[in-house]
Short mmCIF file of C-alpha atoms and ligand atoms in Angstrom, two decimals:
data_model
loop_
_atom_site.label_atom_id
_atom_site.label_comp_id
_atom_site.label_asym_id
_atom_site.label_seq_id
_atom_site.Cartn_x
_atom_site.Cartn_y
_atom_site.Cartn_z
CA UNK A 1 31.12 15.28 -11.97
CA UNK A 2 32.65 12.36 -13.83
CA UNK A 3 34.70 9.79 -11.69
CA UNK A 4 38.49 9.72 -12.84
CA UNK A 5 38.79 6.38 -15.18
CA UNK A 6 40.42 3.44 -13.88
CA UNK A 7 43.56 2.58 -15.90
CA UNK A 8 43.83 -0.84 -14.57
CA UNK A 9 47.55 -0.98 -15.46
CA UNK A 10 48.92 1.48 -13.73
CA UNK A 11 50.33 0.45 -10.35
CA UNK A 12 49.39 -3.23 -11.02
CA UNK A 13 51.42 -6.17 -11.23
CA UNK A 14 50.97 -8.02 -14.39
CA UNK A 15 50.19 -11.21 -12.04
CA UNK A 16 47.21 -9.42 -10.57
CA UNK A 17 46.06 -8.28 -13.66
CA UNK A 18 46.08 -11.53 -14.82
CA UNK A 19 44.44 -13.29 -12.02
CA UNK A 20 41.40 -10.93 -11.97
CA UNK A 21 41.46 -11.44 -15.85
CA UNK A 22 41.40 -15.65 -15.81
CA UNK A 23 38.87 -15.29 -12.92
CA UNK A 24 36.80 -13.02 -14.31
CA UNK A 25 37.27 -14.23 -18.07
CA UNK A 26 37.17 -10.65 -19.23
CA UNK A 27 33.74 -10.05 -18.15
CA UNK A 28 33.78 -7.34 -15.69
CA UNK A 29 30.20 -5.70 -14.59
CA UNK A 30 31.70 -2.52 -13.60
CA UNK A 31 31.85 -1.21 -16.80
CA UNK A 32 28.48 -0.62 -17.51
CA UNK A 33 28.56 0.55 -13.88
CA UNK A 34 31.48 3.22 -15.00
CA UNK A 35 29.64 6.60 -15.62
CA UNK A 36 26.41 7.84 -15.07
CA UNK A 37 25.36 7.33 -18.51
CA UNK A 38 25.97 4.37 -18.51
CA UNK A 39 23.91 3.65 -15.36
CA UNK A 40 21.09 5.81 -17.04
CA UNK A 41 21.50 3.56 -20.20
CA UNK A 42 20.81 -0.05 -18.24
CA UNK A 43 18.89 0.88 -15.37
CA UNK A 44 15.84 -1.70 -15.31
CA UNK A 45 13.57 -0.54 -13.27
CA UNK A 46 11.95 3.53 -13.28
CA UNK A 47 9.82 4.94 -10.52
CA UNK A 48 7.07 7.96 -11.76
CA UNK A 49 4.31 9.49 -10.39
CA UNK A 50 2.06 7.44 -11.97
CA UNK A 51 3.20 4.50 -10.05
CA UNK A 52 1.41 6.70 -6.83
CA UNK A 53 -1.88 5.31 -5.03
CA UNK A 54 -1.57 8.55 -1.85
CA UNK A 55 -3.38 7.37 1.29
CA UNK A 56 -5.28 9.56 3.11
CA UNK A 57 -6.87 10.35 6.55
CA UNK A 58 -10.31 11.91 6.75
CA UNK A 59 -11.77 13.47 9.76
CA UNK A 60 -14.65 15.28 11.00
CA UNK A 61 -15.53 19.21 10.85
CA UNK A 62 -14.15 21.86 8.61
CA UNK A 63 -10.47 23.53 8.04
CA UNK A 64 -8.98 20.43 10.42
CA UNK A 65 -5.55 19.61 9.31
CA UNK A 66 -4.93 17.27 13.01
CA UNK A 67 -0.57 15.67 12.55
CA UNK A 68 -0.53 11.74 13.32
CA UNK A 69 1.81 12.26 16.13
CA UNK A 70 4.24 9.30 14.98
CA UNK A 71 3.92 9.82 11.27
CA UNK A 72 5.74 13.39 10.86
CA UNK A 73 4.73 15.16 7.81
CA UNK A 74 1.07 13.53 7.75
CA UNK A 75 -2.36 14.68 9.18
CA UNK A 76 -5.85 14.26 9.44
CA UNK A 77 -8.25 16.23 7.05
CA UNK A 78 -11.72 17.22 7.29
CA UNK A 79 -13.22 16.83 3.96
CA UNK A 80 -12.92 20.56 3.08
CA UNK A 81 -9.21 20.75 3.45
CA UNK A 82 -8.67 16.73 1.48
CA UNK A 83 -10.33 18.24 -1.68
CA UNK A 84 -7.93 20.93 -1.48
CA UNK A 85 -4.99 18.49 -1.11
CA UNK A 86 -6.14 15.66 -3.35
CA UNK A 87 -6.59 18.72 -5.92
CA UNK A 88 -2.79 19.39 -5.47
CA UNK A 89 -1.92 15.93 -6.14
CA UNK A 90 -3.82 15.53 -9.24
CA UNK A 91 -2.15 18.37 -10.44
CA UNK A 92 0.97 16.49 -9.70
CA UNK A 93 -0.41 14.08 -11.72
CA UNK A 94 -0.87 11.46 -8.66
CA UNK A 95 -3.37 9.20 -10.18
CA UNK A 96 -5.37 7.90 -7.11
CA UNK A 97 -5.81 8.36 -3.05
CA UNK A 98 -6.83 6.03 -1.11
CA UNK A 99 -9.40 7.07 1.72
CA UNK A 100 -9.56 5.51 5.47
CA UNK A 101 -11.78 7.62 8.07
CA UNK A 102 -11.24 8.51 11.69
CA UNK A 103 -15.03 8.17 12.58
CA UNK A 104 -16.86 9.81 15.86
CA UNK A 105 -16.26 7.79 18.52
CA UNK A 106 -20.26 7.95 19.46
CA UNK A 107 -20.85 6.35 16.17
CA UNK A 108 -18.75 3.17 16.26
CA UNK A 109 -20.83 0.18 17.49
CA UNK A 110 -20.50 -3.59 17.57
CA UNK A 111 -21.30 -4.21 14.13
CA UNK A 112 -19.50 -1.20 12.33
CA UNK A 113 -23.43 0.02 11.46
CA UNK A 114 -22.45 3.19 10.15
CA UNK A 115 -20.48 1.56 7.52
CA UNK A 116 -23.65 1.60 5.91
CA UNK A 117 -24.92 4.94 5.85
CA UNK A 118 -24.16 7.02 2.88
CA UNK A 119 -23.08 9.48 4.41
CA UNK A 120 -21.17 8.31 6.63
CA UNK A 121 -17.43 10.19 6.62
CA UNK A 122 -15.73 8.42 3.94
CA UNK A 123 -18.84 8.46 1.47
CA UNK A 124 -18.76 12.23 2.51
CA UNK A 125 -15.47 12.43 1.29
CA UNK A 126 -15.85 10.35 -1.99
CA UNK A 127 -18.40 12.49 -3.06
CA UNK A 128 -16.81 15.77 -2.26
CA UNK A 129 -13.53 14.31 -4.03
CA UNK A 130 -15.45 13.33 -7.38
CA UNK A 131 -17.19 16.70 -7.00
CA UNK A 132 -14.34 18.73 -7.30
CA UNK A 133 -11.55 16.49 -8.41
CA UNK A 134 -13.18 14.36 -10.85
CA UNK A 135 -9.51 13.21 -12.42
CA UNK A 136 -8.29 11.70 -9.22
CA UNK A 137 -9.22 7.81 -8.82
CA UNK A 138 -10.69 7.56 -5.60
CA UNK A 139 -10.21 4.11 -3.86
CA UNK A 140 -12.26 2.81 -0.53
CA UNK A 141 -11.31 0.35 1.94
CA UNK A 142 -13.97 -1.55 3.10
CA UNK A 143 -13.08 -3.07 6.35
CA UNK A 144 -15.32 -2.23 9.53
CA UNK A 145 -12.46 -1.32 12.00
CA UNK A 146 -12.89 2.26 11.21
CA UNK A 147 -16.70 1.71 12.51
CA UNK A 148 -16.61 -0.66 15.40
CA UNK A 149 -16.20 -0.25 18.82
CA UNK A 150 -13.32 -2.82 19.22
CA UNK A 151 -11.31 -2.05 16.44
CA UNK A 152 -11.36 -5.23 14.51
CA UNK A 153 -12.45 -5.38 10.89
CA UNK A 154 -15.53 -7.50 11.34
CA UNK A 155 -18.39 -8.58 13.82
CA UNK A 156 -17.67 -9.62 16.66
CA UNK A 157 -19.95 -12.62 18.41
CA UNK A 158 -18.78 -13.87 21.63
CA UNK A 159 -15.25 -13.33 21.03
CA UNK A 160 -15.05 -14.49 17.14
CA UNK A 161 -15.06 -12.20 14.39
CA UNK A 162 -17.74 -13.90 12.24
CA UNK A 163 -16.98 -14.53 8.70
CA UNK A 164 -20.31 -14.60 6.95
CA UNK A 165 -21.93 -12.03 8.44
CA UNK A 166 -19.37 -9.94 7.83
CA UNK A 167 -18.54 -10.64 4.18
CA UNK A 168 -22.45 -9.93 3.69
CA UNK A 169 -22.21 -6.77 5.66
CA UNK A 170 -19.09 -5.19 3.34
CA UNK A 171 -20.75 -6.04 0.46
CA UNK A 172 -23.46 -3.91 1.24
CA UNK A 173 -20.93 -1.16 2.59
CA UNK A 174 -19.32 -1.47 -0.82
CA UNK A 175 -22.36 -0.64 -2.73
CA UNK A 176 -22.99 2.04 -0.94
CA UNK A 177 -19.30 3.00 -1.67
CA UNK A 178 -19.76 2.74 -5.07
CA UNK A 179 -23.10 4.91 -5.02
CA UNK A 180 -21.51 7.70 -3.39
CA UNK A 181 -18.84 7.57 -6.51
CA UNK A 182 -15.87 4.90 -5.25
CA UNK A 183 -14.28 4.13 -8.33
CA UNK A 184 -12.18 0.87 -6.96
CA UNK A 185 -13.13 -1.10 -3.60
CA UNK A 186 -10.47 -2.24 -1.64
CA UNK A 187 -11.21 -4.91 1.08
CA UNK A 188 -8.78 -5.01 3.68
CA UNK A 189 -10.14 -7.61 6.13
CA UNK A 190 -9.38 -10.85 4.88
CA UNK A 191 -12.83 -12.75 4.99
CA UNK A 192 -13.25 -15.45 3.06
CA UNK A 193 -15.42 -15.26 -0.08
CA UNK A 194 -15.31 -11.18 0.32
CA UNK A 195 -14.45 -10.50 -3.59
CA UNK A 196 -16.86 -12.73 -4.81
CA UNK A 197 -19.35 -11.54 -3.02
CA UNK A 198 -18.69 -7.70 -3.21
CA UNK A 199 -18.27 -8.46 -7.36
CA UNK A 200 -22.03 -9.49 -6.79
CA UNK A 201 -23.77 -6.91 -4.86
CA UNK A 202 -21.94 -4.32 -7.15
CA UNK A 203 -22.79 -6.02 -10.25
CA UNK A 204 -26.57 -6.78 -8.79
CA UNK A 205 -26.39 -2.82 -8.13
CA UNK A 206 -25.04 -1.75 -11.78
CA UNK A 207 -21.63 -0.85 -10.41
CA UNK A 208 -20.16 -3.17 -13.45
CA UNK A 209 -17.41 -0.30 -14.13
CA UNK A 210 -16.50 -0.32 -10.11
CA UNK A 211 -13.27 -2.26 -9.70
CA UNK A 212 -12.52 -4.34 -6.94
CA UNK A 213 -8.53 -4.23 -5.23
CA UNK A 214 -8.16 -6.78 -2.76
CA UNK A 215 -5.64 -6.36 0.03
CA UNK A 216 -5.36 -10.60 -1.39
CA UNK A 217 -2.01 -10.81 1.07
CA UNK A 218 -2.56 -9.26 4.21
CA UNK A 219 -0.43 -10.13 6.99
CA UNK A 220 -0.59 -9.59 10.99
CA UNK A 221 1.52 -7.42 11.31
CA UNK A 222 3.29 -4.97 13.82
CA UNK A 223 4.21 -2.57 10.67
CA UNK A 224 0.78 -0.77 11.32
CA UNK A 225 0.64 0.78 14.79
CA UNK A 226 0.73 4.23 14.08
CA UNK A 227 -2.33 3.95 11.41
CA UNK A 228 -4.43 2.91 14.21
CA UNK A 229 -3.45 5.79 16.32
CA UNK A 230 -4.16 7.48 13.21
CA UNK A 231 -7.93 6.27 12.70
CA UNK A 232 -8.55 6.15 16.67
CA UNK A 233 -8.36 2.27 16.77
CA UNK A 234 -4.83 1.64 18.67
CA UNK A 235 -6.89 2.29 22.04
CA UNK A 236 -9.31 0.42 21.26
CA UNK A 237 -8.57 -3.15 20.01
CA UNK A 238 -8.87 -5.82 21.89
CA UNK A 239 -6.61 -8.93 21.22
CA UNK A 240 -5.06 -9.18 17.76
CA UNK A 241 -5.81 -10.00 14.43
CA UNK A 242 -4.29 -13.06 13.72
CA UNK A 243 -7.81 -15.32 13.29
CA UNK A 244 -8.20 -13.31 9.75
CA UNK A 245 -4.85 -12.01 8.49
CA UNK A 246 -1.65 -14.21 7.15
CA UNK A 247 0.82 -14.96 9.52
CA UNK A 248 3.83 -13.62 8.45
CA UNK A 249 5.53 -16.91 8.26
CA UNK A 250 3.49 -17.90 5.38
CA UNK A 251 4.16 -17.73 1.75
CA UNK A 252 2.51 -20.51 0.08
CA UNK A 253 -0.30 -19.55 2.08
CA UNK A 254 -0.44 -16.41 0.84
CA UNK A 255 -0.30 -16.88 -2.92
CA UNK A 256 -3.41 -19.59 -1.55
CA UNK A 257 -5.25 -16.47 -0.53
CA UNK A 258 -4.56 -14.11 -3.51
CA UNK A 259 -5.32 -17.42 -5.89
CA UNK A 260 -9.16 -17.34 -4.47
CA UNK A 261 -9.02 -13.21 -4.85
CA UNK A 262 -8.23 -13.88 -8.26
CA UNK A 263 -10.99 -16.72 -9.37
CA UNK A 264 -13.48 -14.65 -7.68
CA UNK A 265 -12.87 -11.60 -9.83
CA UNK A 266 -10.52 -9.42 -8.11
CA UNK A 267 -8.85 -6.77 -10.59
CA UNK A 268 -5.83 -6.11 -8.94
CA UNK A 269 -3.80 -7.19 -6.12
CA UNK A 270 -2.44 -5.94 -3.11
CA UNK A 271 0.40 -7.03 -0.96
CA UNK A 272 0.53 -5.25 2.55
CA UNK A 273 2.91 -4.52 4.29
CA UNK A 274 5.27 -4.11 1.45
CA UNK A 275 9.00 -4.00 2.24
CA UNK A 276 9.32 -6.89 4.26
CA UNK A 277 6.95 -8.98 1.89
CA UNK A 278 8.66 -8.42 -1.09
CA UNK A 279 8.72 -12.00 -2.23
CA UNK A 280 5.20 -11.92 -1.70
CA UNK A 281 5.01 -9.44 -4.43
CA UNK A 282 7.34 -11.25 -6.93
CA UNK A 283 5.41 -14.16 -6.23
CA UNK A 284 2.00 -13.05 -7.07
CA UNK A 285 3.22 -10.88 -9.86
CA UNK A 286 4.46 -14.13 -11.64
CA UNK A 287 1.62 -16.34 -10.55
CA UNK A 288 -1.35 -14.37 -11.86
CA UNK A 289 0.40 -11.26 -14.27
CA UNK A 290 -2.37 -9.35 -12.76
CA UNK A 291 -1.46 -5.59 -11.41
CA UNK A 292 0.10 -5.90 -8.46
CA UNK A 293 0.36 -3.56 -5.24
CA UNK A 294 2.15 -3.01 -2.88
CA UNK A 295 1.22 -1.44 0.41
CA UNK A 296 3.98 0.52 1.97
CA UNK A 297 2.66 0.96 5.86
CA UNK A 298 2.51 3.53 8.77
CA UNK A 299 5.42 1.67 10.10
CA UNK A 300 7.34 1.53 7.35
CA UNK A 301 6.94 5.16 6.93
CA UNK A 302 7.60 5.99 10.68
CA UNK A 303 10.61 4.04 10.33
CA UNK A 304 11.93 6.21 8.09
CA UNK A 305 11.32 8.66 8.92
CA UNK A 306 12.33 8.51 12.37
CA UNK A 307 15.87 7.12 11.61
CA UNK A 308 16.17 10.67 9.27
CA UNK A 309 15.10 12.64 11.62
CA UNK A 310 17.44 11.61 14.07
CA UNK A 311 19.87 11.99 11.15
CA UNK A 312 20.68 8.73 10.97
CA UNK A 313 20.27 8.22 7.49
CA UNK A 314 19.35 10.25 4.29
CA UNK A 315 15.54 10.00 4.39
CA UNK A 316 14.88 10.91 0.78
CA UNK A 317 17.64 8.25 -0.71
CA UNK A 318 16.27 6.38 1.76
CA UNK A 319 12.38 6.81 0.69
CA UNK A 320 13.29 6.56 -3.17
CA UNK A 321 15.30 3.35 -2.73
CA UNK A 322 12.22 1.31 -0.63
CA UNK A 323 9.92 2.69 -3.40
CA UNK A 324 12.49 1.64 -6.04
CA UNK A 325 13.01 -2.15 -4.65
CA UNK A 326 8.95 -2.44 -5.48
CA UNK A 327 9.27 -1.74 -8.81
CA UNK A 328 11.93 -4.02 -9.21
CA UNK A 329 9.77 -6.61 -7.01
CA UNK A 330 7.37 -6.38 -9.80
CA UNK A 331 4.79 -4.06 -8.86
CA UNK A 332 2.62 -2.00 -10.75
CA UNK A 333 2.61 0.81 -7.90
CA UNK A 334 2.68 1.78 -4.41
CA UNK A 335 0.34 2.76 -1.79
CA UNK A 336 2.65 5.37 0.27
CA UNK A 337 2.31 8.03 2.49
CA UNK A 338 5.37 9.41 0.67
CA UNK A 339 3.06 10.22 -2.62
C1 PBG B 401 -7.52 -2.40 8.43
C2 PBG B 401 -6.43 -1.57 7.81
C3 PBG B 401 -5.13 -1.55 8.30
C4 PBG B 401 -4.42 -0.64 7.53
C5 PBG B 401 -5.28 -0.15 6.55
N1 PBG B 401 -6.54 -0.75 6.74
C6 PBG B 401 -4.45 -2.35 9.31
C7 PBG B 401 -5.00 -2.55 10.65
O1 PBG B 401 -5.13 -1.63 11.44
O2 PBG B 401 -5.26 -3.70 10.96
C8 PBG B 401 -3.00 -0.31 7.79
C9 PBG B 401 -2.38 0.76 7.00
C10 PBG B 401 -1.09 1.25 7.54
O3 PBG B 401 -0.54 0.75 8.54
O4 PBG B 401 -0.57 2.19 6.93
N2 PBG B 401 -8.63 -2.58 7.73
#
């Protein structure tokens, strides 16, 4: 249904007219805002499914479909059920998920140890994904917290999470990532030197083709609470994060962080959370002009849709705008539980 036209004579005052018209100097934006083909005709910026990186949560045991209490509308999957979903969104033509693992709690340690075993849960997974849904890109996070004891990313000596050892420890998780079939590895714990050295090991191990998305920007937030309660590690971390990720303060800082990503051979960026750090996003977008990510959290999903379900607002305007405003912030996609 058309809008009636404006006919900006009628009713008006000649003076008014005028003083719009010398203010304005004739140029008025609302007429390419009049109709909606005109909106269709000089809208900038186009959201598709191909703009889609779906995260998912993996769990233990067969035919488990387990809600995330405070992210309605998501759930746990055991590996069996994920195939069948990630099957469904290749068919929607999603073009990659994103894995992160609720692990045994009798297998989380000190060190994260079982994030090398290959067949551990989210190796599992990867290779039951590229099994039966070869066309989906699978992407792996790399971070320990799904595999230690405490819930932080890396190892944890008297109190410090240790850079070295860690970095030397993912790299080796992210070969074995790539054998089970990863196609991109994402570290998400904000070591330093992590990219160079995962490009390394995977080169070393002839996992040239494997590509590498750092989280480059990833800030300490409080955007992703219900994640952790998600992956079982809400309960159990101790302290905070802020010795390894960005304070949220910072944005020189974090262009800094992506700028080392970048020399050390990362092939696309990631900027997490996403809303709030949308200046992040133009930022890194125009600094490097490599592909750029953004992350949109648990929390920014709960948000959402908590204020819809409570009818407060119109959660699918509401979802399509956020995604929308990252387009327009210069990003290549979105990581979203909304895929
Ligand atoms: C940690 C990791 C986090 C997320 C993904 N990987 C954050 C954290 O718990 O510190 C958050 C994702 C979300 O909130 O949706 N390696």
């Amino acid at each position: 249904m058309q809008p009636p036209t404006e006919t900006p004579n009628e009713g008006l005052s000649d003076v008014t007219r005028n003083i719009v018209d010398e203010i304005t100097g004739h140029r008025r934006m609302r007429r390419n805002r009049k109709a909606d083909w005109t909106r269709r005709l000089v809208q900038e910026n186009r959201l598709t499914v191909d703009d889609l990186i779906w995260p998912v949560f993996v769990v233990p045991g067969t035919n488990v479909v387990d809600p995330v209490a405070a992210m309605p509308g998501v759930s746990r999957m055991s590996i069996d059920r994920l195939v069948g979903a990630a099957k469904e969104a290749a068919d929607l033509g999603i073009p990659a998920i994103a894995t992160f693992p609720n692990v045994d709690m009798a297998l989380r340690d000190e060190t994260g140890s079982n994030s090398l075993a290959a067949d551990n849960l989210i190796n599992a997974a990867t290779r039951a994904l590229k099994a039966h849904v070869p066309q989906i890109g699978v992407i792996t996070d790399v971070a320990l917290d799904p595999f230690t004891s405490h819930g932080h990313d890396g190892i944890l000596r008297d109190g410090v999470i240790v850079n070295d050892e860690t970095v030397e420890q993912i790299a080796r998780a992210a070969v074995v990532q790539a054998d089970a079939g990863a196609d991109i590895i994402a570290p998400s714990e904000m070591m330093d030197g992590r990219v160079g050295a995962i490009r390394r090991a995977l080169d070393d191990a002839g996992h040239q083709s494997v590509g590498i998305m750092s989280y480059a920007t990833k800030f300490a937030s409080a955007f992703y609470g219900p994640y952790r309660e998600a992956i079982g590690t809400g309960g159990l971390l101790k302290g905070d994060k802020k010795t390894y990720y960005i304070d949220p303060a910072n944005g020189t800082e974090a262009l800094r962080d992506a700028a080392l990503d970048v020399e050390e051979g990362a092939d696309m960026l990631m900027v997490k959370p996403g809303l709030p750090y949308l200046d992040i996003c133009w930022r890194m977008k125009d600094a490097f002009g490599l592909p750029v990510f953004a992350y949109q959290v648990s929390g920014e999903y709960a948000q959402i849709k908590a204020a819809a379900a409570n009818g407060w607002i119109d959660g699918d305007r509401v979802m399509m705008e956020t995604l929308l405003a990252f387009k327009r912030a210069g990003c290549d996609g979105i990581l979203t539980y909304f895929a």
